[in-house]
Amino acid sequence: MILERHFTIKQLPQPLSLRAALNSWLIPRKWQHELRVNRSILVNHHYQSFNTLLHNGDHIDLAFAAKINLQAYLPAPQITFTICQENQDFLIVNKPAGLKTHPNQPQENQTLLNQIKTYLGYNPLMIHRLDKMTSGLIMVGKNPLIIPLMNRQLSQKNYATILSGSN
């Protein structure tokens, strides 16, 4: 699986090295290494060293490669959650009390992740869970490459980057 992202730098108060930018975006070091080795990070459509300074207006292209084993979920017969936010990488849904977050047996189809599979048409990826009797917001990944980024941002309580998709 290849996940590509393309964006333009918009709000740098001062020039920032590509390495510092990747760190500020919470890109794991392993992925930074792979981006460098595979030359799959481009600044203004050209590969640059990680010491290159980024400026407002620079265009960034990232191509992440991953081999991930996904858990398969059966589709649910109905959907009872509400979507609070959605983008190309994740969903934030409101899980009702009384609904399990994920199945414990392969044949189960009455859980939140089963419902999200029905909604998306493909298997979601769990970021965290809530107990069955607890209602509340749950973040769910739409692709395997976003999971380590979201986990890192959540562990650092860096929710603004997650929600805004800021660069």
Short mmCIF file of C-alpha atoms in Angstrom, two decimals:
data_model
loop_
_atom_site.label_atom_id
_atom_site.label_comp_id
_atom_site.label_asym_id
_atom_site.label_seq_id
_atom_site.Cartn_x
_atom_site.Cartn_y
_atom_site.Cartn_z
CA MET A 1 0.00 0.00 0.00
CA ILE A 2 1.28 3.46 -0.92
CA LEU A 3 -0.16 6.48 0.85
CA GLU A 4 0.60 9.80 -0.82
CA ARG A 5 0.11 13.26 0.61
CA HIS A 6 0.65 16.55 -1.20
CA PHE A 7 0.45 19.96 0.43
CA THR A 8 1.86 23.47 0.40
CA ILE A 9 3.61 25.00 3.41
CA LYS A 10 1.49 27.96 4.52
CA GLN A 11 2.26 29.18 8.04
CA LEU A 12 5.94 28.98 8.90
CA PRO A 13 7.04 31.93 11.05
CA GLN A 14 10.61 31.33 9.81
CA PRO A 15 12.38 28.85 7.52
CA LEU A 16 12.54 25.34 8.97
CA SER A 17 14.71 22.40 7.94
CA LEU A 18 12.92 19.49 6.31
CA ARG A 19 14.07 17.24 9.21
CA ALA A 20 12.67 19.69 11.80
CA ALA A 21 9.40 19.89 9.86
CA LEU A 22 9.05 16.08 9.77
CA ASN A 23 9.69 16.00 13.52
CA SER A 24 7.13 18.76 14.16
CA TRP A 25 4.58 16.79 12.10
CA LEU A 26 5.31 13.82 14.43
CA ILE A 27 6.42 11.58 11.55
CA PRO A 28 8.09 8.54 13.20
CA ARG A 29 11.89 8.39 12.71
CA LYS A 30 11.58 5.01 10.98
CA TRP A 31 9.30 6.58 8.39
CA GLN A 32 11.65 9.55 8.01
CA HIS A 33 14.43 7.09 7.28
CA GLU A 34 12.30 5.29 4.69
CA LEU A 35 11.33 8.59 3.05
CA ARG A 36 15.02 9.51 2.78
CA VAL A 37 16.28 6.10 1.61
CA ASN A 38 13.46 5.73 -0.93
CA ARG A 39 13.79 9.38 -1.97
CA SER A 40 10.03 9.58 -1.59
CA ILE A 41 9.82 13.04 -0.10
CA LEU A 42 9.93 15.87 -2.60
CA VAL A 43 10.19 19.61 -2.04
CA ASN A 44 8.89 21.56 -5.02
CA HIS A 45 8.85 18.28 -7.03
CA HIS A 46 12.55 17.45 -6.37
CA TYR A 47 14.23 15.28 -3.77
CA GLN A 48 16.14 17.44 -1.29
CA SER A 49 18.41 16.67 1.67
CA PHE A 50 16.83 16.79 5.11
CA ASN A 51 18.87 19.92 5.87
CA THR A 52 17.04 21.86 3.15
CA LEU A 53 15.16 24.85 4.56
CA LEU A 54 11.44 24.96 3.92
CA HIS A 55 9.67 28.25 3.29
CA ASN A 56 6.05 29.33 2.97
CA GLY A 57 4.82 28.38 -0.48
CA ASP A 58 7.01 25.27 -0.80
CA HIS A 59 5.13 22.24 -2.14
CA ILE A 60 5.72 18.92 -0.30
CA ASP A 61 5.03 15.45 -1.72
CA LEU A 62 5.25 12.42 0.60
CA ALA A 63 4.86 8.77 -0.44
CA PHE A 64 4.70 6.26 2.41
CA ALA A 65 4.82 2.51 1.73
CA ALA A 66 3.47 -0.06 4.16
CA LYS A 67 2.73 -3.75 4.42
CA ILE A 68 -0.01 -4.14 7.00
CA ASN A 69 -2.20 -7.10 7.93
CA LEU A 70 -5.73 -5.83 8.44
CA GLN A 71 -8.34 -7.47 10.63
CA ALA A 72 -11.50 -8.35 8.72
CA TYR A 73 -14.88 -7.34 10.11
CA LEU A 74 -18.29 -8.52 8.99
CA PRO A 75 -20.70 -5.79 7.88
CA ALA A 76 -23.32 -4.76 10.45
CA PRO A 77 -27.06 -5.03 9.83
CA GLN A 78 -27.58 -1.39 10.91
CA ILE A 79 -25.67 1.78 11.80
CA THR A 80 -26.31 3.49 15.14
CA PHE A 81 -23.32 5.83 15.50
CA THR A 82 -23.09 9.49 14.48
CA ILE A 83 -20.13 10.97 12.63
CA CYS A 84 -18.64 13.98 14.38
CA GLN A 85 -15.72 14.54 12.00
CA GLU A 86 -14.33 12.81 8.94
CA ASN A 87 -11.45 13.33 6.54
CA GLN A 88 -9.48 11.15 4.15
CA ASP A 89 -7.54 9.50 7.00
CA PHE A 90 -9.89 9.03 9.93
CA LEU A 91 -13.37 9.22 11.41
CA ILE A 92 -14.42 10.54 14.78
CA VAL A 93 -17.72 8.91 15.74
CA ASN A 94 -19.99 9.09 18.75
CA LYS A 95 -20.41 5.54 20.09
CA PRO A 96 -23.70 4.95 21.86
CA ALA A 97 -23.73 3.25 25.27
CA GLY A 98 -24.52 -0.47 25.07
CA LEU A 99 -22.57 -1.02 21.83
CA LYS A 100 -19.29 -2.96 21.92
CA THR A 101 -16.36 -1.21 20.21
CA HIS A 102 -14.97 -4.29 18.48
CA PRO A 103 -15.88 -7.96 18.00
CA ASN A 104 -14.28 -10.62 20.17
CA GLN A 105 -15.25 -13.43 17.79
CA PRO A 106 -14.90 -13.46 13.97
CA GLN A 107 -18.61 -14.12 13.44
CA GLU A 108 -19.80 -11.08 15.48
CA ASN A 109 -21.35 -8.26 13.48
CA GLN A 110 -23.09 -6.10 16.13
CA THR A 111 -20.16 -3.83 17.13
CA LEU A 112 -19.06 -0.30 16.29
CA LEU A 113 -16.25 -1.50 14.03
CA ASN A 114 -18.71 -3.72 12.14
CA GLN A 115 -20.95 -0.67 11.65
CA ILE A 116 -18.01 1.43 10.47
CA LYS A 117 -17.08 -1.31 7.99
CA THR A 118 -20.65 -1.08 6.65
CA TYR A 119 -20.37 2.70 6.40
CA LEU A 120 -16.92 2.76 4.75
CA GLY A 121 -17.24 -0.38 2.66
CA TYR A 122 -13.83 -1.56 3.92
CA ASN A 123 -12.24 -2.52 7.23
CA PRO A 124 -11.52 0.32 9.68
CA LEU A 125 -8.57 0.42 12.05
CA MET A 126 -9.10 0.86 15.77
CA ILE A 127 -7.16 3.65 17.48
CA HIS A 128 -8.71 3.24 20.92
CA ARG A 129 -11.86 1.83 22.46
CA LEU A 130 -14.52 2.51 25.05
CA ASP A 131 -16.24 -0.01 27.29
CA LYS A 132 -19.58 -1.35 26.06
CA MET A 133 -21.68 0.68 28.49
CA THR A 134 -19.73 3.91 27.89
CA SER A 135 -20.79 6.38 25.22
CA GLY A 136 -18.38 8.88 23.72
CA LEU A 137 -16.10 9.81 20.88
CA ILE A 138 -13.94 7.20 19.18
CA MET A 139 -11.24 7.87 16.59
CA VAL A 140 -11.02 5.26 13.85
CA GLY A 141 -8.34 5.06 11.17
CA LYS A 142 -9.24 4.72 7.51
CA ASN A 143 -5.76 3.64 6.40
CA PRO A 144 -2.94 1.77 8.15
CA LEU A 145 -0.33 4.48 7.76
CA ILE A 146 -2.25 7.03 9.79
CA ILE A 147 -2.37 4.82 12.91
CA PRO A 148 1.20 5.42 14.22
CA LEU A 149 0.84 9.15 13.53
CA MET A 150 -2.44 9.35 15.40
CA ASN A 151 -1.13 7.25 18.30
CA ARG A 152 1.93 9.48 18.60
CA GLN A 153 -0.13 12.67 18.49
CA LEU A 154 -2.64 11.31 21.00
CA SER A 155 0.15 10.24 23.37
CA GLN A 156 1.54 13.79 23.19
CA LYS A 157 -1.96 15.29 23.50
CA ASN A 158 -1.44 17.07 20.20
CA TYR A 159 -5.09 17.00 19.15
CA ALA A 160 -5.01 20.23 17.12
CA THR A 161 -2.71 18.66 14.51
CA ILE A 162 -4.96 15.60 14.26
CA LEU A 163 -8.16 17.55 13.90
CA SER A 164 -6.93 20.27 11.59
CA GLY A 165 -4.68 18.11 9.47
CA SER A 166 -2.36 21.08 9.72
CA ASN A 167 1.02 21.19 8.15
#
